[in-house]
PDB file of C-alpha atoms in Angstrom:
ATOM      1  CA  MET T   1      -0.237  -0.270   0.084  1.00 54.00           C
ATOM      2  CA  SER T   2       1.252   3.270  -1.125  1.00 72.00           C
ATOM      3  CA  GLU T   3       1.724   6.148   1.507  1.00 91.00           C
ATOM      4  CA  ALA T   4      -0.727   8.849   1.525  1.00 96.00           C
ATOM      5  CA  PRO T   5      -0.080  11.820  -0.258  1.00 96.00           C
ATOM      6  CA  LEU T   6       0.301  14.052   2.611  1.00 98.00           C
ATOM      7  CA  ALA T   7       1.739  12.124   4.911  1.00 97.00           C
ATOM      8  CA  GLY T   8       4.720  14.119   6.630  1.00 97.00           C
ATOM      9  CA  THR T   9       2.836  17.414   6.115  1.00 98.00           C
ATOM     10  CA  ARG T  10       1.436  19.373   9.260  1.00 98.00           C
ATOM     11  CA  VAL T  11      -1.282  21.743   9.492  1.00 98.00           C
ATOM     12  CA  LEU T  12      -1.698  23.955  12.229  1.00 98.00           C
ATOM     13  CA  ASP T  13      -5.583  24.715  12.279  1.00 98.00           C
ATOM     14  CA  LEU T  14      -6.910  27.905  13.940  1.00 98.00           C
ATOM     15  CA  SER T  15     -10.217  27.775  12.292  1.00 97.00           C
ATOM     16  CA  ILE T  16     -13.801  27.551  13.805  1.00 95.00           C
ATOM     17  CA  ALA T  17     -17.241  26.092  12.736  1.00 94.00           C
ATOM     18  CA  LEU T  18     -17.289  24.520   9.134  1.00 95.00           C
ATOM     19  CA  THR T  19     -15.653  26.054   6.331  1.00 96.00           C
ATOM     20  CA  GLY T  20     -12.089  25.921   7.982  1.00 97.00           C
ATOM     21  CA  PRO T  21     -12.157  22.975   9.730  1.00 98.00           C
ATOM     22  CA  TYR T  22     -13.844  20.906   7.236  1.00 98.00           C
ATOM     23  CA  ALA T  23     -11.573  21.693   4.501  1.00 98.00           C
ATOM     24  CA  VAL T  24      -8.546  21.201   7.121  1.00 98.00           C
ATOM     25  CA  ALA T  25     -10.429  17.620   7.371  1.00 98.00           C
ATOM     26  CA  LEU T  26     -10.113  16.823   4.019  1.00 98.00           C
ATOM     27  CA  LEU T  27      -6.300  17.104   4.584  1.00 98.00           C
ATOM     28  CA  GLY T  28      -5.852  14.956   7.319  1.00 98.00           C
ATOM     29  CA  ASP T  29      -8.151  12.271   5.164  1.00 98.00           C
ATOM     30  CA  GLN T  30      -4.868  12.624   2.553  1.00 97.00           C
ATOM     31  CA  GLY T  31      -2.345  12.000   5.650  1.00 98.00           C
ATOM     32  CA  ALA T  32      -1.665  15.268   6.834  1.00 98.00           C
ATOM     33  CA  GLU T  33      -1.041  15.602  10.384  1.00 98.00           C
ATOM     34  CA  VAL T  34      -3.125  18.150  12.034  1.00 98.00           C
ATOM     35  CA  ILE T  35      -2.944  19.893  15.369  1.00 98.00           C
ATOM     36  CA  LYS T  36      -6.246  21.978  16.061  1.00 98.00           C
ATOM     37  CA  VAL T  37      -5.922  24.989  17.983  1.00 98.00           C
ATOM     38  CA  GLU T  38      -9.124  25.937  20.266  1.00 97.00           C
ATOM     39  CA  ARG T  39      -9.726  28.744  22.868  1.00 95.00           C
ATOM     40  CA  PRO T  40      -9.590  27.525  26.557  1.00 96.00           C
ATOM     41  CA  GLY T  41     -12.534  26.843  28.379  1.00 93.00           C
ATOM     42  CA  PHE T  42     -14.956  27.012  24.827  1.00 90.00           C
ATOM     43  CA  GLY T  43     -13.023  25.527  21.923  1.00 90.00           C
ATOM     44  CA  ASP T  44     -14.514  25.629  18.558  1.00 90.00           C
ATOM     45  CA  ILE T  45     -18.181  27.333  17.831  1.00 88.00           C
ATOM     46  CA  GLY T  46     -18.747  23.928  16.138  1.00 89.00           C
ATOM     47  CA  ARG T  47     -19.245  21.789  19.312  1.00 90.00           C
ATOM     48  CA  TYR T  48     -22.430  23.354  19.810  1.00 90.00           C
ATOM     49  CA  VAL T  49     -23.973  23.504  16.306  1.00 88.00           C
ATOM     50  CA  GLY T  50     -27.119  20.995  15.854  1.00 87.00           C
ATOM     51  CA  VAL T  51     -27.060  17.409  17.342  1.00 88.00           C
ATOM     52  CA  SER T  52     -24.932  16.872  20.316  1.00 87.00           C
ATOM     53  CA  VAL T  53     -23.794  14.198  22.029  1.00 88.00           C
ATOM     54  CA  ASN T  54     -21.721  14.867  25.570  1.00 85.00           C
ATOM     55  CA  GLY T  55     -21.303  18.395  24.450  1.00 78.00           C
ATOM     56  CA  LEU T  56     -20.120  17.530  21.155  1.00 86.00           C
ATOM     57  CA  SER T  57     -21.670  17.994  17.898  1.00 93.00           C
ATOM     58  CA  ALA T  58     -21.938  15.649  14.893  1.00 93.00           C
ATOM     59  CA  LEU T  59     -20.766  18.840  12.948  1.00 92.00           C
ATOM     60  CA  ALA T  60     -17.615  19.213  15.301  1.00 94.00           C
ATOM     61  CA  GLN T  61     -16.684  15.274  15.054  1.00 94.00           C
ATOM     62  CA  MET T  62     -16.960  15.604  11.270  1.00 94.00           C
ATOM     63  CA  CYS T  63     -14.978  18.376  10.898  1.00 96.00           C
ATOM     64  CA  ASN T  64     -12.548  17.545  13.469  1.00 95.00           C
ATOM     65  CA  ARG T  65     -12.152  13.847  12.934  1.00 96.00           C
ATOM     66  CA  GLY T  66      -8.315  12.691  12.932  1.00 95.00           C
ATOM     67  CA  LYS T  67      -6.890  16.145  14.843  1.00 98.00           C
ATOM     68  CA  ARG T  68      -4.845  16.396  17.652  1.00 97.00           C
ATOM     69  CA  SER T  69      -6.129  19.514  19.385  1.00 96.00           C
ATOM     70  CA  ILE T  70      -4.562  22.318  22.050  1.00 98.00           C
ATOM     71  CA  ALA T  71      -6.389  24.753  24.019  1.00 97.00           C
ATOM     72  CA  LEU T  72      -4.278  28.221  24.082  1.00 97.00           C
ATOM     73  CA  ALA T  73      -5.193  31.648  24.752  1.00 97.00           C
ATOM     74  CA  VAL T  74      -3.376  33.441  21.798  1.00 97.00           C
ATOM     75  CA  ASP T  75      -4.606  36.998  23.212  1.00 96.00           C
ATOM     76  CA  HIS T  76      -2.188  36.210  25.855  1.00 97.00           C
ATOM     77  CA  PRO T  77       1.979  36.639  25.228  1.00 97.00           C
ATOM     78  CA  ALA T  78       2.415  32.977  26.352  1.00 98.00           C
ATOM     79  CA  GLY T  79      -0.064  31.523  24.338  1.00 98.00           C
ATOM     80  CA  ARG T  80       0.841  33.559  21.063  1.00 98.00           C
ATOM     81  CA  ALA T  81       4.505  32.777  21.759  1.00 98.00           C
ATOM     82  CA  LEU T  82       3.368  28.932  21.799  1.00 98.00           C
ATOM     83  CA  LEU T  83       1.559  29.134  19.014  1.00 98.00           C
ATOM     84  CA  LEU T  84       4.241  30.970  16.867  1.00 98.00           C
ATOM     85  CA  GLU T  85       6.509  28.218  17.934  1.00 98.00           C
ATOM     86  CA  LEU T  86       4.084  25.625  16.586  1.00 98.00           C
ATOM     87  CA  ALA T  87       3.563  27.633  13.454  1.00 98.00           C
ATOM     88  CA  SER T  88       7.393  27.508  12.977  1.00 98.00           C
ATOM     89  CA  GLN T  89       6.765  23.644  12.328  1.00 98.00           C
ATOM     90  CA  ALA T  90       3.995  23.899  10.230  1.00 98.00           C
ATOM     91  CA  ASP T  91       3.558  23.352   6.379  1.00 98.00           C
ATOM     92  CA  VAL T  92       0.252  25.172   6.223  1.00 98.00           C
ATOM     93  CA  VAL T  93      -1.652  27.648   8.593  1.00 98.00           C
ATOM     94  CA  VAL T  94      -5.578  27.828   8.161  1.00 98.00           C
ATOM     95  CA  GLN T  95      -7.226  30.948   9.968  1.00 98.00           C
ATOM     96  CA  ASN T  96     -10.864  32.246   9.176  1.00 96.00           C
ATOM     97  CA  PHE T  97     -11.158  34.795  11.608  1.00 93.00           C
ATOM     98  CA  ARG T  98     -12.637  37.840  10.268  1.00 90.00           C
ATOM     99  CA  PRO T  99      -9.899  40.161   8.568  1.00 90.00           C
ATOM    100  CA  GLY T 100      -7.748  42.303  10.738  1.00 92.00           C
ATOM    101  CA  VAL T 101      -8.314  40.023  13.814  1.00 94.00           C
ATOM    102  CA  VAL T 102      -5.249  37.866  13.366  1.00 96.00           C
ATOM    103  CA  GLU T 103      -3.767  41.553  12.851  1.00 96.00           C
ATOM    104  CA  ARG T 104      -4.428  42.296  16.377  1.00 96.00           C
ATOM    105  CA  LEU T 105      -3.289  39.081  17.646  1.00 97.00           C
ATOM    106  CA  GLY T 106       0.000  39.293  16.331  1.00 98.00           C
ATOM    107  CA  ILE T 107      -0.894  35.739  14.464  1.00 98.00           C
ATOM    108  CA  ALA T 108      -1.096  36.977  10.768  1.00 98.00           C
ATOM    109  CA  TYR T 109       1.141  36.058   7.396  1.00 97.00           C
ATOM    110  CA  ASP T 110       3.960  38.452   8.102  1.00 97.00           C
ATOM    111  CA  ASP T 111       4.025  37.091  11.960  1.00 98.00           C
ATOM    112  CA  VAL T 112       4.083  33.651  11.251  1.00 98.00           C
ATOM    113  CA  HIS T 113       6.223  33.772   7.723  1.00 98.00           C
ATOM    114  CA  ALA T 114       8.923  35.299  10.344  1.00 98.00           C
ATOM    115  CA  VAL T 115       9.150  32.309  12.099  1.00 98.00           C
ATOM    116  CA  ASN T 116       8.713  29.995   8.874  1.00 98.00           C
ATOM    117  CA  GLU T 117       9.433  31.209   5.712  1.00 97.00           C
ATOM    118  CA  ARG T 118       7.962  27.998   3.987  1.00 97.00           C
ATOM    119  CA  VAL T 119       4.712  27.873   5.393  1.00 98.00           C
ATOM    120  CA  VAL T 120       1.611  28.381   3.197  1.00 98.00           C
ATOM    121  CA  TYR T 121      -0.847  30.440   5.187  1.00 98.00           C
ATOM    122  CA  VAL T 122      -4.344  30.161   4.556  1.00 98.00           C
ATOM    123  CA  SER T 123      -6.687  33.003   5.253  1.00 97.00           C
ATOM    124  CA  LEU T 124     -10.540  32.156   5.047  1.00 97.00           C
ATOM    125  CA  SER T 125     -13.110  34.911   5.264  1.00 94.00           C
ATOM    126  CA  GLY T 126     -16.773  35.546   4.041  1.00 93.00           C
ATOM    127  CA  PHE T 127     -16.181  38.481   1.866  1.00 93.00           C
ATOM    128  CA  GLY T 128     -12.936  38.690   1.844  1.00 91.00           C
ATOM    129  CA  PRO T 129      -9.984  41.192   2.836  1.00 90.00           C
ATOM    130  CA  VAL T 130     -10.956  44.419   1.042  1.00 90.00           C
ATOM    131  CA  GLY T 131     -14.058  45.621   0.029  1.00 93.00           C
ATOM    132  CA  PRO T 132     -16.772  47.678   1.925  1.00 94.00           C
ATOM    133  CA  TYR T 133     -17.751  43.904   3.902  1.00 93.00           C
ATOM    134  CA  ALA T 134     -14.512  42.735   4.631  1.00 90.00           C
ATOM    135  CA  HIS T 135     -14.801  43.052   8.362  1.00 88.00           C
ATOM    136  CA  LYS T 136     -17.905  41.577   8.392  1.00 89.00           C
ATOM    137  CA  GLY T 137     -18.663  37.992   9.671  1.00 84.00           C
ATOM    138  CA  ALA T 138     -20.679  35.873   7.831  1.00 89.00           C
ATOM    139  CA  TYR T 139     -22.135  32.346   8.181  1.00 87.00           C
ATOM    140  CA  ASP T 140     -23.369  30.491   5.605  1.00 92.00           C
ATOM    141  CA  THR T 141     -26.910  31.829   5.670  1.00 92.00           C
ATOM    142  CA  VAL T 142     -25.360  35.503   4.888  1.00 93.00           C
ATOM    143  CA  ILE T 143     -22.989  33.855   1.616  1.00 94.00           C
ATOM    144  CA  GLN T 144     -26.605  32.497   0.270  1.00 94.00           C
ATOM    145  CA  ALA T 145     -28.357  35.225   0.623  1.00 93.00           C
ATOM    146  CA  TYR T 146     -25.568  37.996  -0.874  1.00 93.00           C
ATOM    147  CA  GLY T 147     -24.430  35.363  -3.406  1.00 92.00           C
ATOM    148  CA  GLY T 148     -27.812  34.960  -4.910  1.00 94.00           C
ATOM    149  CA  VAL T 149     -28.608  31.201  -3.679  1.00 94.00           C
ATOM    150  CA  ALA T 150     -31.558  31.880  -1.602  1.00 94.00           C
ATOM    151  CA  ALA T 151     -33.538  33.831  -4.196  1.00 95.00           C
ATOM    152  CA  ASN T 152     -32.413  31.401  -7.231  1.00 94.00           C
ATOM    153  CA  GLN T 153     -34.573  28.502  -4.599  1.00 93.00           C
ATOM    154  CA  SER T 154     -37.441  31.151  -3.942  1.00 94.00           C
ATOM    155  CA  ASP T 155     -40.836  29.927  -3.257  1.00 93.00           C
ATOM    156  CA  PRO T 156     -42.800  29.540  -6.820  1.00 93.00           C
ATOM    157  CA  ASP T 157     -45.792  30.763  -5.453  1.00 95.00           C
ATOM    158  CA  THR T 158     -44.872  33.931  -3.520  1.00 95.00           C
ATOM    159  CA  GLY T 159     -41.304  34.568  -5.075  1.00 93.00           C
ATOM    160  CA  ALA T 160     -39.972  34.760  -1.103  1.00 95.00           C
ATOM    161  CA  PRO T 161     -36.351  33.179  -1.244  1.00 95.00           C
ATOM    162  CA  ARG T 162     -35.468  30.242   0.553  1.00 95.00           C
ATOM    163  CA  PHE T 163     -32.069  28.736   1.855  1.00 94.00           C
ATOM    164  CA  LEU T 164     -30.931  25.697   0.772  1.00 93.00           C
ATOM    165  CA  ASN T 165     -30.953  23.034   3.907  1.00 91.00           C
ATOM    166  CA  GLN T 166     -27.559  22.256   3.513  1.00 90.00           C
ATOM    167  CA  THR T 167     -24.454  24.548   4.282  1.00 92.00           C
ATOM    168  CA  VAL T 168     -23.722  24.896   0.759  1.00 94.00           C
ATOM    169  CA  ALA T 169     -21.522  28.066   0.928  1.00 94.00           C
ATOM    170  CA  ASP T 170     -19.292  26.570   3.569  1.00 95.00           C
ATOM    171  CA  LYS T 171     -18.865  22.976   2.008  1.00 96.00           C
ATOM    172  CA  VAL T 172     -17.988  24.409  -1.399  1.00 96.00           C
ATOM    173  CA  THR T 173     -15.515  27.014   0.100  1.00 96.00           C
ATOM    174  CA  ALA T 174     -14.133  24.432   2.178  1.00 97.00           C
ATOM    175  CA  LEU T 175     -13.393  21.726  -0.912  1.00 98.00           C
ATOM    176  CA  TYR T 176     -11.903  24.734  -2.950  1.00 97.00           C
ATOM    177  CA  ALA T 177     -10.022  25.781  -0.362  1.00 98.00           C
ATOM    178  CA  SER T 178      -8.161  22.309   0.107  1.00 98.00           C
ATOM    179  CA  GLN T 179      -7.643  22.005  -3.264  1.00 98.00           C
ATOM    180  CA  ALA T 180      -6.070  25.363  -3.107  1.00 98.00           C
ATOM    181  CA  ILE T 181      -4.195  24.489  -0.352  1.00 98.00           C
ATOM    182  CA  THR T 182      -2.581  21.239  -2.138  1.00 98.00           C
ATOM    183  CA  ALA T 183      -1.970  23.464  -5.295  1.00 97.00           C
ATOM    184  CA  ALA T 184       0.091  25.859  -3.107  1.00 98.00           C
ATOM    185  CA  LEU T 185       2.102  23.068  -1.049  1.00 98.00           C
ATOM    186  CA  PHE T 186       2.631  21.264  -4.997  1.00 97.00           C
ATOM    187  CA  ALA T 187       3.734  24.778  -6.278  1.00 97.00           C
ATOM    188  CA  ARG T 188       6.309  25.146  -3.299  1.00 97.00           C
ATOM    189  CA  GLU T 189       7.987  21.872  -3.705  1.00 96.00           C
ATOM    190  CA  ARG T 190       8.178  22.563  -7.619  1.00 97.00           C
ATOM    191  CA  THR T 191       9.417  26.363  -7.213  1.00 96.00           C
ATOM    192  CA  GLY T 192      10.231  26.728  -3.728  1.00 95.00           C
ATOM    193  CA  THR T 193       7.536  29.999  -3.723  1.00 93.00           C
ATOM    194  CA  VAL T 194       5.086  30.312  -0.876  1.00 93.00           C
ATOM    195  CA  THR T 195       1.965  31.612  -0.992  1.00 87.00           C
ATOM    196  CA  HIS T 196      -0.633  33.767   1.037  1.00 96.00           C
ATOM    197  CA  VAL T 197      -3.831  31.649   0.241  1.00 96.00           C
TER     198      VAL T 197
END
């Protein structure tokens, strides 16, 4: 049996909810070693979404399968230092904070790149890093509304927009993100170029 394609790749997962954790879970499925960083005392908000058993939701179990976890208070100097130490040994760092948050915490691309020049740094956000909505939070329903998915699924009788009964925006974004990450890793191996995805 051949080795998994991402065996030997270490991913530091700072993301929460569905999109980031699911994208990283797909990397883990391909053999990557994943370390999930969670907020002490609360963890990932995905732990509390939907059906839950013993305080852990099905969503959290699905999106965090095979990951190791550590609780770090990244907003404190000791927690930030430990996170940067972990990042110094990572091939990929994934975060899905609103734009500006990682800069405030001191864990943005430039901070991580300063301790690890080979890192592929991934920033996922609802509206991207620039523009009038860049600093707004976004969950799946928000993107379904802004992206026209809800309008496209409108009620045939009333014309009222309807959301899909699936977190389609989060899942599709996760699939594209995991593909972009593997492409960035492939480019790094071929050319030595590192990317902020």
